[in-house]
Amino acid sequence: MSTETPTLETPDHNAGQWVPLARIQDFAGKDRIIIRHEGKQIVVFQTDNGLHAIDNRCPHEGYPLREGTLGKADGRCVITCNWHNWKFDLTTGDNLYGGDKVRAYPVRVEGDEVLLDLTDPPPAVKQRQALDNLTDAMDDNDSERLFREVARLERAGADPMDAIRHGIRMTFDKLEFGFGHAYAAAADWLAIRDRFPDSPDIRLACLVEPLAHMADDTVREETYAYPDVATEWDADAFVAAVDAEDEAAATGHLRAGLRDGVSLDALRHVFARTGLLHYAAFGHAVIYVTKAFELIERLGAPVTEPLLLALMRHHLRARREDLIPEFRDYAGALTEMRTAAGGPLPTPEDYRSLNVKKALSLTARCGLGDPEGLFRVLLEANAWNTAAFDVSWMAKKDVKPDNSVNWLDNTHGITFSEAVLALCRRYPDLWAEGLLQMACFVGRNAAYTRPGVPGDMPAEMTEEWYPALLESMIDHGQDAFIVAAHVIKTPTAAEALRRQGFGSPILAHGVNRFLAGPLDLRQVRRTAKQALAFVALDS
Ligand code: FES
């Protein structure tokens, strides 16, 4: 695995591969000539600053730079590609306006012969240059360029995972609220990429989508540095610091744990605890734990600290919904569940139309005698709420912000459940929190369902269900990265549940309905009405 930034060597052009490719007299009456050599097309310009050679192919969309306009800027010779007005320094190939750089070749004249140095840079230099170009593309939030630069990085022989490592290391401290959908979706995109070993376009798309999302999330953001402190590892103290929103203390414990080699499993356990400490952030706090550790296991040490710092910040800053009235019964239900004698499990139908308070009460009374049995019931109840979601709520104009729901909110009942299963099977001490928070989702989503489930329910959730969706998931056509992330993560979570024996027709049907949309989230008139009503009450 190549994780280190390659050392940038200075090419020794005196020792290069100088090839005579033209004669001075070829320029008679011309300020540019085209040279064709071993599949390359190089344009050589004659300027009052001497000869300059660059690739003829514009690195943007491939139009010929020989058709460009020569000029000067700050004493430099510049070629402008007239298709989209990109400008290149003829000496270095640097892009002065636009995006990608063009390759420039050293030129010298001996007698009347024009020689070009065609020496290819060593792979390590090419890889370093490709990573530098990737940085530029990320900084510019230029997703089209990202496709080209990641393709160039792979072509330079780099480990393609270096692109993702680089993206994470570039962005983790530009996230004011920590870990977000871009990282979470990256774990799913990379897993999907594994399924297509023979499809270069899909494999590239699966790398670039999460990078473009990271760039979009952090464009024009300042750096929100994490405290540079390492104290001592203490899991309970870390949890307390996160709960107290004390980033300095939490960072000190975390950095010390990483310094002291605390195992990934111990770290995942403590993050599962902080993620489930509250019913928080619409379940993201828990979903992100599973995705962070999937990424760490795949990408290794270079991303461990960045991802865990970002995850810690997300847990610190997450809104704690169990502290607002709708979910305030959560704390009492947690106490009750841990001591309840238990009894027969309810059915998914028993949860129909229950509000959060009643869903919590029903769940707590079950106790912890059969957590996986109760998990199955709650998963089915959540899946029913997705399958029966009343999409008319998405278009309502006269609703309060709390009732401005959409498909993305609804799907968290499923993605959160999958994360609960993954974490609580590893750490059974957390079942009570996981199950009760699933009940919170059941109660909150039930309010936005219709009486029956529309559409044709599949007879079963087969192992062909997910593979049949993949190509349309990848080619999602969504402008908003957050929507694309949900299109990726929701079926992926459902498939993970199926593989573990929790698939069902209602689960497949709910996800199918979500994918069919509508997925347009912006409701400008509703937002305008809410703003007007709110501002009218300002003092
Ligand atoms: S093709 Fe040259 S700038 Fe677009």
Coordinates of C-alpha atoms and ligand atoms in Angstrom, one line a residue:
M1 CA 0.0 0.0 0.0
S2 CA 1.5 3.3 -1.0
T3 CA 0.6 5.8 1.6
E4 CA 3.5 8.2 1.7
T5 CA 3.7 11.2 -0.6
P6 CA 6.3 10.3 -3.2
T7 CA 9.5 12.4 -3.1
L8 CA 9.5 15.0 -5.9
E9 CA 12.7 14.6 -7.9
T10 CA 14.0 17.3 -10.2
P11 CA 14.3 15.8 -13.7
D12 CA 17.8 16.0 -15.1
H13 CA 17.1 17.1 -18.6
N14 CA 20.8 17.0 -19.6
A15 CA 20.5 13.3 -19.1
G16 CA 17.2 13.1 -20.9
Q17 CA 15.9 11.6 -24.0
W18 CA 16.6 14.4 -26.5
V19 CA 15.2 13.7 -29.9
P20 CA 15.6 15.7 -33.0
L21 CA 12.1 16.2 -34.3
A22 CA 12.1 19.3 -36.5
R23 CA 14.3 21.9 -38.2
I24 CA 14.3 25.7 -37.8
Q25 CA 13.3 26.1 -41.4
D26 CA 10.1 24.3 -40.7
F27 CA 8.9 27.5 -39.0
A28 CA 9.3 29.5 -42.2
G29 CA 6.3 31.8 -42.3
K30 CA 4.7 30.1 -39.2
D31 CA 4.7 30.6 -35.5
R32 CA 3.8 27.0 -34.7
I33 CA 4.3 23.5 -36.1
I34 CA 2.9 20.1 -35.2
I35 CA 5.2 17.2 -34.5
R36 CA 4.0 13.6 -34.5
H37 CA 6.2 11.1 -32.8
E38 CA 5.4 7.7 -31.4
G39 CA 1.7 8.4 -31.0
K40 CA 2.3 11.9 -29.4
Q41 CA 1.1 15.1 -31.0
I42 CA 3.2 18.0 -29.8
V43 CA 2.8 21.6 -30.9
V44 CA 6.0 23.8 -30.9
F45 CA 5.5 27.5 -30.8
Q46 CA 8.1 30.1 -32.0
T47 CA 7.9 33.2 -29.8
D48 CA 10.1 36.2 -29.2
N49 CA 11.1 34.2 -26.0
G50 CA 12.3 31.2 -28.0
L51 CA 10.7 27.8 -28.8
H52 CA 8.1 26.2 -26.5
A53 CA 6.7 22.7 -26.9
I54 CA 3.5 21.4 -25.3
D55 CA 1.0 18.6 -25.9
N56 CA -1.3 19.6 -28.7
R57 CA -4.3 18.1 -26.9
C58 CA -5.9 20.5 -24.5
P59 CA -6.1 18.8 -21.2
H60 CA -9.7 20.1 -20.8
E61 CA -11.7 18.5 -23.6
G62 CA -9.0 17.6 -26.0
Y63 CA -9.3 20.3 -28.6
P64 CA -6.1 21.2 -30.5
L65 CA -3.9 23.9 -28.8
R66 CA -2.3 24.6 -32.2
E67 CA -5.5 26.6 -32.8
G68 CA -4.9 28.6 -29.7
T69 CA -4.0 32.3 -29.4
L70 CA -0.5 33.3 -28.4
G71 CA -0.1 36.1 -25.9
K72 CA 1.9 37.4 -22.9
A73 CA 1.0 37.7 -19.2
D74 CA 3.4 39.0 -16.6
G75 CA 6.3 38.5 -19.0
R76 CA 5.3 34.8 -19.6
C77 CA 4.4 33.3 -23.0
V78 CA 0.8 32.2 -22.8
I79 CA -1.4 30.1 -25.1
T80 CA -5.1 30.4 -24.9
C81 CA -7.3 27.5 -25.9
N82 CA -10.2 29.3 -27.6
W83 CA -12.8 26.6 -26.9
H84 CA -13.2 27.5 -23.3
N85 CA -10.6 30.2 -22.8
W86 CA -8.2 28.2 -20.6
K87 CA -4.7 29.7 -20.6
F88 CA -1.4 27.9 -20.2
D89 CA 2.1 29.0 -19.4
L90 CA 4.1 27.8 -22.4
T91 CA 7.3 27.2 -20.4
T92 CA 5.9 25.2 -17.6
G93 CA 2.5 24.0 -18.8
D94 CA 0.9 25.5 -15.7
N95 CA -2.7 26.4 -16.0
L96 CA -3.2 30.1 -15.5
Y97 CA -6.9 30.2 -16.1
G98 CA -9.1 27.0 -16.1
G99 CA -8.1 23.7 -14.5
D100 CA -5.7 21.0 -15.6
K101 CA -2.1 21.5 -16.6
V102 CA -0.7 20.6 -20.0
R103 CA 2.5 18.8 -20.4
A104 CA 5.4 21.0 -21.5
Y105 CA 8.6 19.6 -23.1
P106 CA 12.1 21.2 -22.8
V107 CA 13.3 22.3 -26.2
R108 CA 16.8 23.1 -27.5
V109 CA 18.3 24.0 -30.9
E110 CA 21.5 22.5 -32.2
G111 CA 22.5 24.0 -35.5
D112 CA 19.3 24.0 -37.4
E113 CA 17.9 21.0 -35.6
V114 CA 15.1 21.3 -33.0
L115 CA 15.4 18.8 -30.2
L116 CA 12.8 17.9 -27.6
D117 CA 13.3 16.1 -24.3
L118 CA 10.7 13.4 -24.3
T119 CA 11.8 11.8 -21.0
D120 CA 8.9 10.7 -19.0
P121 CA 9.1 11.6 -15.3
P122 CA 9.7 8.7 -13.0
P123 CA 6.4 7.1 -11.6
A124 CA 6.9 8.6 -8.2
V125 CA 7.1 12.1 -9.7
K126 CA 4.1 11.5 -11.9
Q127 CA 2.1 10.2 -8.9
R128 CA 3.1 13.3 -6.8
Q129 CA 2.1 15.6 -9.7
A130 CA -1.2 13.7 -10.0
L131 CA -1.9 14.2 -6.3
D132 CA -1.0 17.9 -6.5
N133 CA -3.4 18.2 -9.4
L134 CA -6.1 16.3 -7.4
T135 CA -5.6 18.9 -4.6
D136 CA -6.2 21.7 -7.1
A137 CA -9.3 20.0 -8.4
M138 CA -10.6 19.5 -4.8
D139 CA -9.9 23.1 -3.9
D140 CA -11.8 24.3 -7.0
N141 CA -14.6 21.9 -6.3
D142 CA -14.3 20.9 -9.9
S143 CA -15.9 17.5 -10.1
E144 CA -15.4 17.0 -13.9
R145 CA -11.7 17.6 -13.4
L146 CA -11.6 15.2 -10.5
F147 CA -12.7 12.4 -12.9
R148 CA -9.7 13.2 -15.1
E149 CA -7.2 13.7 -12.3
V150 CA -8.1 10.4 -10.5
A151 CA -7.9 8.6 -13.9
R152 CA -4.4 10.2 -14.3
L153 CA -3.4 9.1 -10.8
E154 CA -4.3 5.5 -11.6
R155 CA -2.5 5.8 -14.9
A156 CA 0.6 7.0 -13.1
G157 CA 0.5 3.6 -11.3
A158 CA -0.6 4.9 -7.9
D159 CA -2.8 2.9 -5.5
P160 CA -6.3 4.4 -6.4
M161 CA -7.1 4.3 -2.7
D162 CA -4.5 7.1 -2.3
A163 CA -7.1 9.4 -3.9
I164 CA -9.6 8.7 -1.1
R165 CA -6.9 8.9 1.6
H166 CA -5.8 12.2 0.1
G167 CA -9.3 13.5 0.0
I168 CA -10.0 12.6 3.6
R169 CA -6.7 14.1 4.8
M170 CA -7.5 17.3 2.9
T171 CA -10.9 17.8 4.3
F172 CA -11.3 16.3 7.8
D173 CA -10.4 19.6 9.6
K174 CA -12.6 21.7 7.3
L175 CA -15.7 20.2 8.6
E176 CA -17.1 22.5 11.3
F177 CA -19.6 19.8 12.4
G178 CA -17.3 16.9 11.8
F179 CA -17.9 13.6 10.0
G180 CA -20.6 13.8 7.3
H181 CA -22.3 12.0 4.5
A182 CA -19.4 12.3 2.2
Y183 CA -17.2 10.0 4.3
A184 CA -20.1 7.7 5.1
A185 CA -21.0 7.3 1.4
A186 CA -17.3 6.7 0.6
A187 CA -17.4 3.4 2.5
D188 CA -20.4 2.3 0.4
W189 CA -19.0 3.6 -2.9
L190 CA -15.8 1.6 -2.3
A191 CA -17.7 -1.5 -1.4
I192 CA -19.7 -1.2 -4.6
R193 CA -16.5 -0.6 -6.6
D194 CA -15.3 -4.0 -5.5
R195 CA -18.3 -5.6 -7.3
F196 CA -17.2 -4.3 -10.7
P197 CA -13.6 -5.5 -11.2
D198 CA -14.1 -5.3 -15.0
S199 CA -15.8 -2.0 -15.4
P200 CA -13.3 0.8 -15.5
D201 CA -15.9 3.6 -15.8
I202 CA -17.9 2.3 -12.8
R203 CA -14.7 1.9 -10.8
L204 CA -13.6 5.5 -11.5
A205 CA -17.1 6.8 -10.8
C206 CA -17.0 5.0 -7.4
L207 CA -13.8 6.8 -6.5
V208 CA -14.7 10.2 -7.7
E209 CA -18.2 10.5 -6.3
P210 CA -17.1 10.5 -2.7
L211 CA -14.2 12.8 -3.5
A212 CA -16.5 15.3 -5.3
H213 CA -18.8 15.1 -2.3
M214 CA -15.9 15.9 0.1
A215 CA -14.9 18.8 -2.1
D216 CA -18.4 20.1 -2.2
D217 CA -18.8 19.9 1.6
T218 CA -15.7 21.8 2.3
V219 CA -15.4 24.4 -0.6
R220 CA -14.5 27.8 0.7
E221 CA -14.5 26.5 4.3
E222 CA -11.8 27.6 6.7
T223 CA -9.8 25.2 8.8
Y224 CA -11.4 24.2 12.1
A225 CA -8.2 22.8 13.7
Y226 CA -8.5 20.1 16.4
P227 CA -6.6 20.8 19.6
D228 CA -3.0 19.6 19.4
V229 CA -3.1 17.8 22.7
A230 CA -2.7 14.2 23.9
T231 CA -3.4 13.4 27.5
E232 CA -4.2 9.9 28.5
W233 CA -6.5 7.2 27.2
D234 CA -9.6 6.7 29.4
A235 CA -12.7 5.4 27.6
D236 CA -15.1 6.6 30.3
A237 CA -13.5 10.0 30.4
F238 CA -13.7 10.2 26.7
V239 CA -17.4 9.5 26.7
A240 CA -17.9 12.1 29.4
A241 CA -16.0 14.7 27.5
V242 CA -18.0 14.1 24.3
D243 CA -21.2 14.3 26.3
A244 CA -20.0 17.6 27.8
E245 CA -19.1 18.9 24.3
D246 CA -15.6 19.4 25.6
E247 CA -13.6 19.1 22.4
A248 CA -10.2 19.8 24.0
A249 CA -10.6 17.1 26.6
A250 CA -12.1 14.5 24.2
T251 CA -9.3 15.2 21.6
G252 CA -6.7 14.7 24.4
H253 CA -8.0 11.3 25.3
L254 CA -8.4 10.2 21.7
R255 CA -5.0 11.3 20.5
A256 CA -3.5 9.5 23.6
G257 CA -5.4 6.4 22.7
L258 CA -4.1 6.5 19.2
R259 CA -0.6 7.2 20.4
D260 CA -0.7 4.3 22.8
G261 CA -2.0 1.8 20.3
V262 CA -5.5 1.2 21.7
S263 CA -7.1 -1.4 19.4
L264 CA -9.6 -0.5 16.7
D265 CA -12.1 -2.7 18.3
A266 CA -11.8 -0.8 21.6
L267 CA -12.1 2.5 19.8
R268 CA -15.1 1.3 17.8
H269 CA -16.8 0.3 21.1
V270 CA -16.2 3.6 22.7
F271 CA -17.5 5.4 19.6
A272 CA -20.6 3.2 19.6
R273 CA -21.1 4.3 23.1
T274 CA -20.8 8.0 22.3
G275 CA -23.0 7.5 19.1
L276 CA -25.7 5.9 21.2
L277 CA -25.4 8.2 24.2
H278 CA -28.4 10.1 22.9
Y279 CA -31.0 9.8 20.2
A280 CA -29.0 12.2 18.1
A281 CA -28.8 13.8 14.7
F282 CA -31.5 11.7 13.1
G283 CA -29.4 8.6 13.7
H284 CA -26.3 9.8 11.8
A285 CA -24.2 9.6 15.0
V286 CA -24.6 5.8 14.9
I287 CA -24.6 5.3 11.1
Y288 CA -21.3 7.1 10.9
V289 CA -19.6 4.9 13.4
T290 CA -20.0 1.8 11.3
K291 CA -18.9 3.7 8.1
A292 CA -15.9 5.3 9.8
F293 CA -14.5 1.9 10.8
E294 CA -15.2 0.3 7.5
L295 CA -13.1 3.1 5.9
I296 CA -10.4 2.7 8.5
E297 CA -10.2 -1.1 7.9
R298 CA -10.0 -0.5 4.1
L299 CA -7.7 2.5 4.0
G300 CA -5.4 2.0 7.0
A301 CA -3.5 4.2 9.3
P302 CA -3.3 7.3 7.2
V303 CA -7.0 7.9 7.7
T304 CA -7.5 6.6 11.3
E305 CA -6.8 9.8 13.2
P306 CA -8.5 12.2 10.7
L307 CA -11.7 10.1 10.5
L308 CA -11.9 9.5 14.3
L309 CA -11.3 13.2 15.0
A310 CA -14.1 14.1 12.6
L311 CA -16.4 11.4 14.1
M312 CA -15.6 12.7 17.6
R313 CA -16.6 16.2 16.5
H314 CA -19.8 15.0 15.0
H315 CA -20.7 13.2 18.2
L316 CA -19.8 16.3 20.2
R317 CA -21.9 18.6 18.0
A318 CA -24.8 16.3 17.2
R319 CA -28.2 17.6 18.1
R320 CA -29.6 15.6 21.0
E321 CA -33.1 14.9 20.1
D322 CA -33.9 12.9 23.2
L323 CA -33.7 16.2 25.1
I324 CA -36.6 17.8 23.2
P325 CA -40.2 17.1 24.3
E326 CA -41.1 14.6 21.5
F327 CA -38.4 12.2 22.6
R328 CA -38.0 13.0 26.3
D329 CA -39.4 9.7 27.4
Y330 CA -36.3 8.0 26.0
A331 CA -34.3 8.3 29.2
G332 CA -37.0 6.7 31.4
A333 CA -37.6 4.0 28.8
L334 CA -33.9 3.2 28.9
T335 CA -34.0 2.7 32.7
E336 CA -37.2 0.6 32.4
M337 CA -35.9 -1.6 29.7
R338 CA -32.8 -2.6 31.5
T339 CA -34.8 -4.0 34.4
A340 CA -38.0 -5.1 32.7
A341 CA -38.9 -8.8 33.2
G342 CA -40.0 -8.9 29.6
G343 CA -42.7 -11.1 28.0
P344 CA -43.9 -12.1 24.6
L345 CA -42.6 -9.9 21.8
P346 CA -45.1 -7.5 20.1
T347 CA -45.7 -7.8 16.3
P348 CA -44.7 -5.1 13.8
E349 CA -48.4 -4.4 13.4
D350 CA -48.6 -3.5 17.1
Y351 CA -46.4 -0.5 16.3
R352 CA -48.7 0.9 13.6
S353 CA -49.6 4.5 14.2
L354 CA -47.9 4.6 17.7
N355 CA -46.3 7.9 18.5
V356 CA -42.8 8.1 20.0
K357 CA -44.0 7.9 23.6
K358 CA -46.1 4.8 23.0
A359 CA -43.5 3.1 20.8
L360 CA -40.8 3.7 23.5
S361 CA -43.1 2.3 26.2
L362 CA -44.0 -0.8 24.1
T363 CA -40.3 -1.5 23.5
A364 CA -39.1 -0.9 27.0
R365 CA -41.6 -3.4 28.4
C366 CA -40.1 -6.1 26.3
G367 CA -36.8 -6.0 28.2
L368 CA -33.6 -7.5 26.8
G369 CA -34.4 -11.2 26.8
D370 CA -34.5 -11.5 23.1
P371 CA -32.8 -8.5 21.6
E372 CA -32.5 -9.9 18.1
G373 CA -36.1 -11.0 18.1
L374 CA -37.2 -7.5 19.1
F375 CA -34.8 -6.0 16.5
R376 CA -36.6 -7.9 13.8
V377 CA -39.9 -6.6 14.9
L378 CA -38.7 -3.0 15.1
L379 CA -37.0 -3.3 11.7
E380 CA -40.2 -4.5 10.1
A381 CA -42.1 -1.7 11.7
N382 CA -39.5 0.8 10.4
A383 CA -39.6 -0.8 6.9
W384 CA -43.4 -0.6 6.9
N385 CA -43.2 3.1 7.6
T386 CA -40.9 3.5 4.6
A387 CA -43.1 1.4 2.4
A388 CA -46.2 3.3 3.5
F389 CA -44.6 6.8 3.4
D390 CA -47.1 9.4 2.3
V391 CA -45.1 11.4 -0.3
S392 CA -47.7 14.2 -0.4
W393 CA -46.0 15.4 2.8
M394 CA -43.0 16.4 0.7
A395 CA -45.0 18.9 -1.3
K396 CA -47.1 20.5 1.5
K397 CA -46.6 24.2 1.6
D398 CA -48.3 25.1 4.9
V399 CA -46.5 23.0 7.4
K400 CA -44.2 23.8 10.3
P401 CA -40.4 23.1 9.9
D402 CA -40.8 20.1 12.2
N403 CA -43.2 18.6 9.7
S404 CA -41.2 19.4 6.6
V405 CA -40.3 15.7 6.0
N406 CA -39.0 14.0 3.0
W407 CA -37.8 10.6 1.8
L408 CA -34.3 11.1 3.2
D409 CA -35.5 11.5 6.7
N410 CA -37.7 8.5 6.4
T411 CA -35.0 6.2 5.2
H412 CA -33.0 6.6 8.4
G413 CA -35.3 4.1 10.0
I414 CA -33.6 1.5 7.8
T415 CA -30.0 2.8 7.7
F416 CA -30.0 3.4 11.4
S417 CA -31.4 -0.2 12.1
E418 CA -28.6 -1.7 10.0
A419 CA -26.0 0.3 12.1
V420 CA -27.6 -0.9 15.3
L421 CA -27.4 -4.5 14.2
A422 CA -23.7 -4.1 13.2
L423 CA -22.7 -2.5 16.5
C424 CA -24.9 -4.3 19.0
R425 CA -24.0 -7.7 17.7
R426 CA -20.4 -6.7 18.5
Y427 CA -21.2 -4.9 21.7
P428 CA -24.3 -6.4 23.3
D429 CA -24.1 -3.9 26.2
L430 CA -25.7 -1.4 23.8
W431 CA -28.8 -3.2 22.7
A432 CA -31.1 -1.2 25.0
E433 CA -30.0 2.1 23.4
G434 CA -30.1 0.7 19.9
L435 CA -33.6 -0.8 20.2
L436 CA -35.1 2.1 21.9
Q437 CA -33.7 4.5 19.4
M438 CA -35.2 2.3 16.6
A439 CA -38.5 2.8 18.4
C440 CA -38.0 6.5 18.3
F441 CA -37.7 6.2 14.5
V442 CA -40.8 4.1 14.3
G443 CA -42.8 6.7 16.3
R444 CA -41.5 9.7 14.4
N445 CA -42.1 8.2 10.9
A446 CA -45.5 6.7 11.6
A447 CA -47.0 10.2 11.6
Y448 CA -46.2 10.5 7.9
T449 CA -47.6 7.2 6.6
R450 CA -50.8 6.4 4.7
P451 CA -53.1 3.6 5.8
G452 CA -52.0 1.0 3.3
V453 CA -48.8 0.3 1.4
P454 CA -49.0 1.5 -2.2
G455 CA -47.5 -0.3 -5.2
D456 CA -46.7 -3.9 -5.9
M457 CA -44.9 -5.6 -3.0
P458 CA -42.3 -8.2 -4.2
A459 CA -43.1 -11.8 -3.0
E460 CA -39.6 -12.0 -1.4
M461 CA -36.4 -10.1 -1.0
T462 CA -34.1 -12.2 -3.1
E463 CA -30.3 -12.1 -3.4
E464 CA -30.8 -10.7 -6.9
W465 CA -32.6 -7.6 -5.6
Y466 CA -29.5 -5.5 -4.7
P467 CA -27.3 -6.4 -7.7
A468 CA -30.2 -5.5 -10.0
L469 CA -30.3 -2.0 -8.5
L470 CA -26.6 -1.2 -8.6
E471 CA -26.2 0.3 -12.0
S472 CA -29.0 2.8 -11.5
M473 CA -27.7 3.6 -8.1
I474 CA -24.3 4.4 -9.5
D475 CA -25.7 6.4 -12.4
H476 CA -28.1 8.2 -10.0
G477 CA -28.4 11.4 -11.9
Q478 CA -28.8 13.5 -8.7
D479 CA -27.3 17.0 -8.5
A480 CA -27.4 17.1 -4.7
F481 CA -24.7 14.9 -3.2
I482 CA -26.8 14.3 -0.1
V483 CA -29.5 12.7 -2.2
A484 CA -27.0 10.6 -4.0
A485 CA -25.5 9.5 -0.7
H486 CA -29.0 8.3 0.4
V487 CA -29.5 6.5 -2.9
I488 CA -26.3 4.6 -2.3
K489 CA -26.6 3.9 1.4
T490 CA -30.2 2.9 1.8
P491 CA -30.3 -0.1 -0.5
T492 CA -26.8 -1.0 0.7
A493 CA -28.0 -1.1 4.3
A494 CA -31.0 -3.1 3.3
E495 CA -28.8 -5.6 1.5
A496 CA -26.5 -5.9 4.6
L497 CA -29.6 -6.7 6.6
R498 CA -30.8 -9.3 4.1
R499 CA -27.4 -11.0 4.1
Q500 CA -27.7 -11.3 7.9
G501 CA -31.1 -12.9 7.7
F502 CA -33.2 -9.8 8.2
G503 CA -34.4 -9.3 4.6
S504 CA -38.2 -9.1 3.9
P505 CA -40.6 -8.1 1.2
I506 CA -41.6 -5.0 3.1
L507 CA -38.0 -3.9 3.4
A508 CA -37.3 -4.4 -0.3
H509 CA -40.6 -2.6 -1.2
G510 CA -39.8 0.3 1.1
V511 CA -36.4 0.9 -0.5
N512 CA -37.9 0.4 -4.0
R513 CA -40.5 3.1 -3.3
F514 CA -37.8 5.5 -2.0
L515 CA -35.6 5.0 -5.1
A516 CA -38.7 5.7 -7.3
G517 CA -38.9 9.2 -5.6
P518 CA -39.7 12.0 -5.8
L519 CA -36.4 13.0 -4.5
D520 CA -36.6 16.8 -5.0
L521 CA -35.9 18.2 -1.6
R522 CA -36.0 22.0 -2.2
Q523 CA -39.4 23.4 -1.4
V524 CA -38.8 27.1 -1.9
R525 CA -42.4 28.3 -1.4
R526 CA -42.7 26.3 1.8
T527 CA -39.4 27.6 3.1
A528 CA -40.5 31.2 2.2
K529 CA -43.8 30.8 4.0
Q530 CA -42.1 29.4 7.1
A531 CA -39.6 32.3 7.1
L532 CA -42.4 34.9 6.8
A533 CA -44.4 33.3 9.6
F534 CA -41.3 33.1 11.8
V535 CA -40.0 36.6 11.1
A536 CA -43.5 38.1 11.7
L537 CA -43.0 37.0 15.4
D538 CA -39.7 38.7 15.8
S539 CA -39.7 41.4 18.4
Ligands
FES1 S1 -10.9 22.3 -24.7 FE1 -9.4 23.7 -24.3 S2 -10.3 25.0 -22.9 FE2 -11.8 23.5 -23.2

